[in-house]
XYZ file of N, CA and C in Angstrom:
396
model
N 0.824 -1.192 0.000
C 0.000 0.000 0.000
C 0.872 1.261 0.000
N 2.018 1.173 0.692
C 2.930 2.309 0.729
C 3.454 2.631 -0.669
N 3.679 1.590 -1.469
C 4.154 1.795 -2.838
C 3.086 2.487 -3.685
N 1.828 2.152 -3.458
C 0.746 2.794 -4.218
C 0.624 4.271 -3.854
N 0.761 4.599 -2.595
C 0.716 6.002 -2.169
C 1.876 6.771 -2.785
N 3.053 6.164 -2.799
C 4.217 6.792 -3.434
C 3.959 6.987 -4.932
N 3.372 5.977 -5.562
C 3.018 6.080 -6.978
C 2.037 7.226 -7.216
N 1.038 7.364 -6.348
C 0.061 8.452 -6.492
C 0.726 9.815 -6.360
N 1.652 9.942 -5.433
C 2.353 11.215 -5.258
C 3.259 11.529 -6.444
N 3.944 10.522 -6.958
C 4.807 10.731 -8.124
C 3.972 11.102 -9.344
N 2.864 10.418 -9.549
C 2.024 10.739 -10.701
C 1.397 12.119 -10.558
N 1.067 12.533 -9.345
C 0.565 13.886 -9.121
C 1.650 14.909 -9.452
N 2.881 14.624 -9.059
C 3.991 15.530 -9.379
C 4.203 15.626 -10.893
N 4.075 14.514 -11.598
C 4.227 14.533 -13.056
C 3.138 15.380 -13.697
N 1.906 15.236 -13.230
C 0.802 16.019 -13.790
C 0.979 17.503 -13.476
N 1.415 17.837 -12.283
C 1.642 19.246 -11.945
C 2.772 19.832 -12.783
N 3.815 19.063 -13.005
C 4.908 19.509 -13.863
C 4.422 19.694 -15.299
N 3.638 18.763 -15.769
C 3.089 18.842 -17.118
C 2.196 20.069 -17.279
N 1.343 20.321 -16.303
C 0.471 21.498 -16.359
C 1.286 22.787 -16.262
N 2.327 22.777 -15.468
C 3.171 23.960 -15.356
C 3.903 24.272 -16.648
N 4.404 23.232 -17.304
C 5.107 23.427 -18.568
C 4.134 23.839 -19.668
N 2.945 23.296 -19.654
C 1.992 23.561 -20.723
C 1.133 24.791 -20.544
N 1.220 25.449 -19.389
C 0.325 26.574 -19.118
C 0.489 27.705 -20.125
N 1.718 28.205 -20.288
C 1.938 29.368 -21.156
C 1.635 29.083 -22.622
N 2.119 27.971 -23.182
C 1.774 27.713 -24.581
C 0.275 27.530 -24.800
N -0.377 26.873 -23.870
C -1.810 26.648 -24.017
C -2.576 27.961 -23.921
N -2.181 28.793 -22.990
C -2.849 30.084 -22.844
C -2.599 30.970 -24.062
N -1.388 30.933 -24.579
C -1.044 31.747 -25.743
C -1.814 31.283 -26.988
N -1.912 29.964 -27.162
C -2.544 29.440 -28.372
C -4.065 29.371 -28.285
N -4.605 29.162 -27.087
C -6.044 28.928 -26.994
C -6.812 29.808 -26.040
N -6.126 30.613 -25.270
C -6.817 31.480 -24.327
C -7.109 30.789 -23.003
N -7.861 31.497 -22.169
C -8.125 30.978 -20.817
C -9.038 29.749 -20.836
N -9.904 29.631 -21.841
C -10.759 28.442 -21.927
C -9.923 27.192 -22.190
N -8.860 27.367 -22.972
C -7.982 26.234 -23.257
C -7.202 25.812 -22.015
N -6.894 26.762 -21.137
C -6.183 26.417 -19.905
C -7.067 25.554 -19.014
N -8.340 25.891 -18.914
C -9.227 25.044 -18.107
C -9.383 23.667 -18.750
N -9.386 23.599 -20.090
C -9.431 22.304 -20.765
C -8.148 21.517 -20.512
N -7.003 22.216 -20.450
C -5.739 21.566 -20.143
C -5.795 20.946 -18.746
N -6.291 21.704 -17.793
C -6.392 21.190 -16.426
C -7.358 20.014 -16.350
N -8.449 20.091 -17.108
C -9.391 18.975 -17.158
C -8.761 17.734 -17.770
N -7.995 17.909 -18.845
C -7.310 16.777 -19.460
C -6.274 16.161 -18.538
N -5.569 16.999 -17.814
C -4.585 16.489 -16.844
C -5.283 15.731 -15.714
N -6.428 16.234 -15.273
C -7.178 15.553 -14.215
C -7.693 14.199 -14.699
N -8.149 14.142 -15.934
C -8.611 12.875 -16.509
C -7.476 11.858 -16.502
N -6.304 12.267 -16.932
C -5.163 11.348 -16.995
C -4.685 10.932 -15.613
N -4.726 11.840 -14.671
C -4.325 11.500 -13.307
C -5.289 10.484 -12.697
N -6.584 10.714 -12.859
C -7.576 9.774 -12.336
C -7.447 8.409 -13.010
N -7.207 8.403 -14.316
C -7.038 7.138 -15.035
C -5.788 6.407 -14.551
N -4.737 7.145 -14.309
C -3.501 6.539 -13.832
C -3.693 5.921 -12.452
N -4.370 6.634 -11.575
C -4.631 6.099 -10.239
C -5.521 4.863 -10.306
N -6.513 4.870 -11.172
C -7.366 3.688 -11.338
C -6.558 2.517 -11.893
N -5.671 2.810 -12.825
C -4.852 1.758 -13.399
C -3.866 1.154 -12.415
N -3.473 1.895 -11.418
C -2.532 1.370 -10.429
C -3.163 0.461 -9.391
N -4.470 0.495 -9.274
C -5.130 -0.301 -8.236
C -4.931 -1.814 -8.368
N -4.985 -2.406 -9.574
C -4.750 -3.863 -9.631
C -3.383 -4.284 -9.111
N -2.397 -3.408 -9.201
C -1.061 -3.760 -8.735
C -0.979 -3.777 -7.200
N -1.915 -3.127 -6.540
C -1.924 -3.114 -5.074
C -2.183 -4.521 -4.541
N -2.964 -5.285 -5.271
C -3.390 -6.597 -4.799
C -2.357 -7.699 -5.018
N -1.200 -7.372 -5.591
C -0.247 -8.417 -5.993
C 0.757 -8.819 -4.930
N 0.685 -8.269 -3.761
C 1.667 -8.608 -2.733
C 1.535 -10.085 -2.360
N 2.672 -10.770 -2.380
C 2.760 -12.196 -2.045
C 1.918 -13.072 -2.972
N 1.822 -12.694 -4.210
C 1.077 -13.486 -5.195
C 2.053 -14.215 -6.115
N 1.526 -15.130 -6.898
C 2.364 -15.877 -7.832
C 2.740 -15.004 -9.020
N 3.705 -15.502 -9.799
C 4.161 -14.756 -10.968
C 3.018 -14.522 -11.955
N 2.229 -15.540 -12.174
C 1.130 -15.426 -13.135
C 0.124 -14.382 -12.680
N -0.144 -14.338 -11.397
C -1.099 -13.364 -10.875
C -0.570 -11.950 -11.025
N 0.708 -11.752 -10.756
C 1.304 -10.422 -10.873
C 1.315 -9.969 -12.330
N 1.646 -10.864 -13.229
C 1.651 -10.516 -14.655
C 0.237 -10.199 -15.129
N -0.732 -10.991 -14.698
C -2.124 -10.699 -15.051
C -2.579 -9.371 -14.460
N -2.123 -9.057 -13.264
C -2.479 -7.768 -12.657
C -1.855 -6.616 -13.439
N -0.632 -6.798 -13.932
C 0.001 -5.748 -14.735
C -0.771 -5.523 -16.032
N -1.206 -6.599 -16.664
C -2.017 -6.458 -17.870
C -3.375 -5.830 -17.547
N -3.964 -6.244 -16.436
C -5.226 -5.645 -16.001
C -5.071 -4.178 -15.658
N -3.907 -3.824 -15.153
C -3.623 -2.432 -14.832
C -3.622 -1.575 -16.089
N -3.000 -2.098 -17.158
C -2.992 -1.352 -18.418
C -4.402 -1.198 -18.971
N -5.185 -2.257 -18.897
C -6.557 -2.205 -19.391
C -7.407 -1.252 -18.558
N -7.250 -1.314 -17.244
C -8.016 -0.425 -16.361
C -7.673 1.035 -16.622
N -6.408 1.310 -16.849
C -5.983 2.692 -17.126
C -6.583 3.192 -18.435
N -6.529 2.365 -19.469
C -7.067 2.777 -20.762
C -8.583 2.973 -20.691
N -9.273 2.058 -20.050
C -10.732 2.168 -19.948
C -11.134 3.374 -19.098
N -10.400 3.616 -18.022
C -10.705 4.781 -17.182
C -10.457 6.078 -17.939
N -9.381 6.126 -18.714
C -9.095 7.327 -19.506
C -10.188 7.563 -20.536
N -10.648 6.496 -21.169
C -11.727 6.649 -22.150
C -13.025 7.086 -21.483
N -13.340 6.501 -20.347
C -14.584 6.834 -19.652
C -14.546 8.264 -19.107
N -13.480 8.602 -18.384
C -13.381 9.957 -17.835
C -13.261 10.997 -18.948
N -12.542 10.635 -20.007
C -12.411 11.541 -21.141
C -13.749 11.796 -21.821
N -14.521 10.744 -22.017
C -15.845 10.911 -22.625
C -16.747 11.756 -21.733
N -16.681 11.523 -20.444
C -17.481 12.339 -19.520
C -17.080 13.803 -19.589
N -15.795 14.055 -19.664
C -15.324 15.439 -19.732
C -15.701 16.092 -21.060
N -15.583 15.340 -22.151
C -15.913 15.897 -23.463
C -17.402 16.222 -23.557
N -18.230 15.293 -23.136
C -19.675 15.483 -23.287
C -20.302 16.318 -22.177
N -19.524 16.671 -21.167
C -20.068 17.522 -20.103
C -20.319 18.938 -20.598
N -19.546 19.361 -21.584
C -19.685 20.718 -22.088
C -18.959 21.755 -21.251
N -18.206 21.332 -20.250
C -17.497 22.268 -19.383
C -16.200 22.766 -20.006
N -15.667 22.015 -20.965
C -14.359 22.320 -21.525
C -14.463 22.453 -23.040
N -13.512 23.205 -23.596
C -13.381 23.228 -25.044
C -12.890 21.854 -25.487
N -13.515 21.324 -26.498
C -13.263 19.942 -26.896
C -11.842 19.715 -27.424
N -11.370 20.545 -28.323
C -10.063 20.300 -28.954
C -8.903 20.329 -27.961
N -8.764 21.397 -27.152
C -7.638 21.368 -26.197
C -7.775 20.263 -25.155
N -9.000 19.935 -24.803
C -9.195 18.851 -23.834
C -8.669 17.539 -24.393
N -9.027 17.223 -25.625
C -8.577 15.971 -26.230
C -7.075 15.953 -26.454
N -6.519 17.101 -26.834
C -5.062 17.177 -27.006
C -4.366 16.904 -25.679
N -4.863 17.513 -24.609
C -4.212 17.342 -23.316
C -4.464 15.974 -22.704
N -5.578 15.343 -23.047
C -5.760 13.956 -22.606
C -4.704 13.083 -23.271
N -4.454 13.317 -24.553
C -3.419 12.547 -25.245
C -2.032 12.802 -24.692
N -1.703 14.068 -24.472
C -0.390 14.413 -23.920
C -0.231 13.820 -22.513
N -1.255 13.966 -21.704
C -1.195 13.443 -20.343
C -1.119 11.927 -20.296
N -1.834 11.266 -21.196
C -1.797 9.802 -21.230
C -0.386 9.306 -21.520
N 0.264 9.939 -22.489
C 1.637 9.545 -22.831
C 2.586 9.871 -21.679
N 2.423 11.040 -21.063
C 3.312 11.423 -19.959
C 3.149 10.498 -18.758
N 1.934 10.024 -18.524
C 1.697 9.162 -17.370
C 2.174 7.729 -17.588
N 2.598 7.406 -18.809
C 3.174 6.084 -19.047
C 4.430 5.857 -18.213
N 5.173 6.924 -17.969
C 6.433 6.784 -17.223
C 6.186 6.331 -15.779
N 5.416 7.075 -14.969
C 5.222 6.583 -13.597
C 4.443 5.276 -13.529
N 3.507 5.070 -14.462
C 2.750 3.818 -14.455
C 3.648 2.619 -14.741
N 4.525 2.764 -15.715
C 5.434 1.672 -16.062
C 6.432 1.407 -14.945
N 6.963 2.472 -14.357
C 7.913 2.283 -13.248
C 7.243 1.608 -12.055
N 6.002 1.949 -11.784
C 5.268 1.326 -10.673
C 5.052 -0.163 -10.954
N 4.662 -0.493 -12.180
C 4.463 -1.903 -12.526
C 5.781 -2.672 -12.495
N 6.874 -2.048 -12.944
C 8.174 -2.722 -12.907
C 8.631 -2.976 -11.482
N 8.392 -2.032 -10.599
C 8.771 -2.251 -9.190
C 7.956 -3.372 -8.577
N 6.696 -3.465 -8.968
C 5.853 -4.535 -8.429
C 6.291 -5.895 -8.960
N 6.765 -5.937 -10.194
C 7.195 -7.213 -10.760
C 8.658 -7.506 -10.500
N 9.393 -6.574 -9.919
C 10.816 -6.762 -9.627
C 11.038 -7.926 -8.671
N 10.130 -8.117 -7.756
C 10.274 -9.192 -6.789
C 10.026 -10.559 -7.419
N 9.524 -10.586 -8.653
C 9.267 -11.874 -9.304
C 10.542 -12.652 -9.556
N 11.638 -11.975 -9.816
C 12.886 -12.674 -10.096
C 13.405 -13.416 -8.861
N 12.943 -13.029 -7.703
C 13.376 -13.687 -6.468
C 12.494 -14.894 -6.126
N 11.336 -15.013 -6.797
C 10.440 -16.130 -6.525
C 10.833 -17.319 -7.388
N 10.600 -18.537 -6.890
C 10.893 -19.706 -7.707
C 9.891 -19.825 -8.863
N 10.347 -20.415 -9.972
C 9.483 -20.611 -11.140
C 8.451 -21.693 -10.860
N 7.344 -21.594 -11.579
C 6.283 -22.608 -11.417
C 6.478 -23.687 -12.445
């Protein structure tokens, strides 16, 4: 559980860094409405990343097959959550559609780094377990 909390904090830091880097270009190119869409897209990706990390929480003291299946389930959960939250954000009408979709894409790619590192740390202990 401690690893998941650390993962959540790291992914939050990545999203804040991403929003900080993207603020000026987004505001310059799209105005203040685009900035709110950027923040919405970053929030969608952060929520999807956190949802995707949940299957890995359950892998402590599990077999290799279970951990590998959880890693695959984690990728699927992240993608489905991003699609669901993204669709909700797009159809809510609260954000401009184009910058929101652009930032969901940018955020999804950026969140691959902490998500992959979290899954690798969870599977790192597999090399110490005996083969089945």
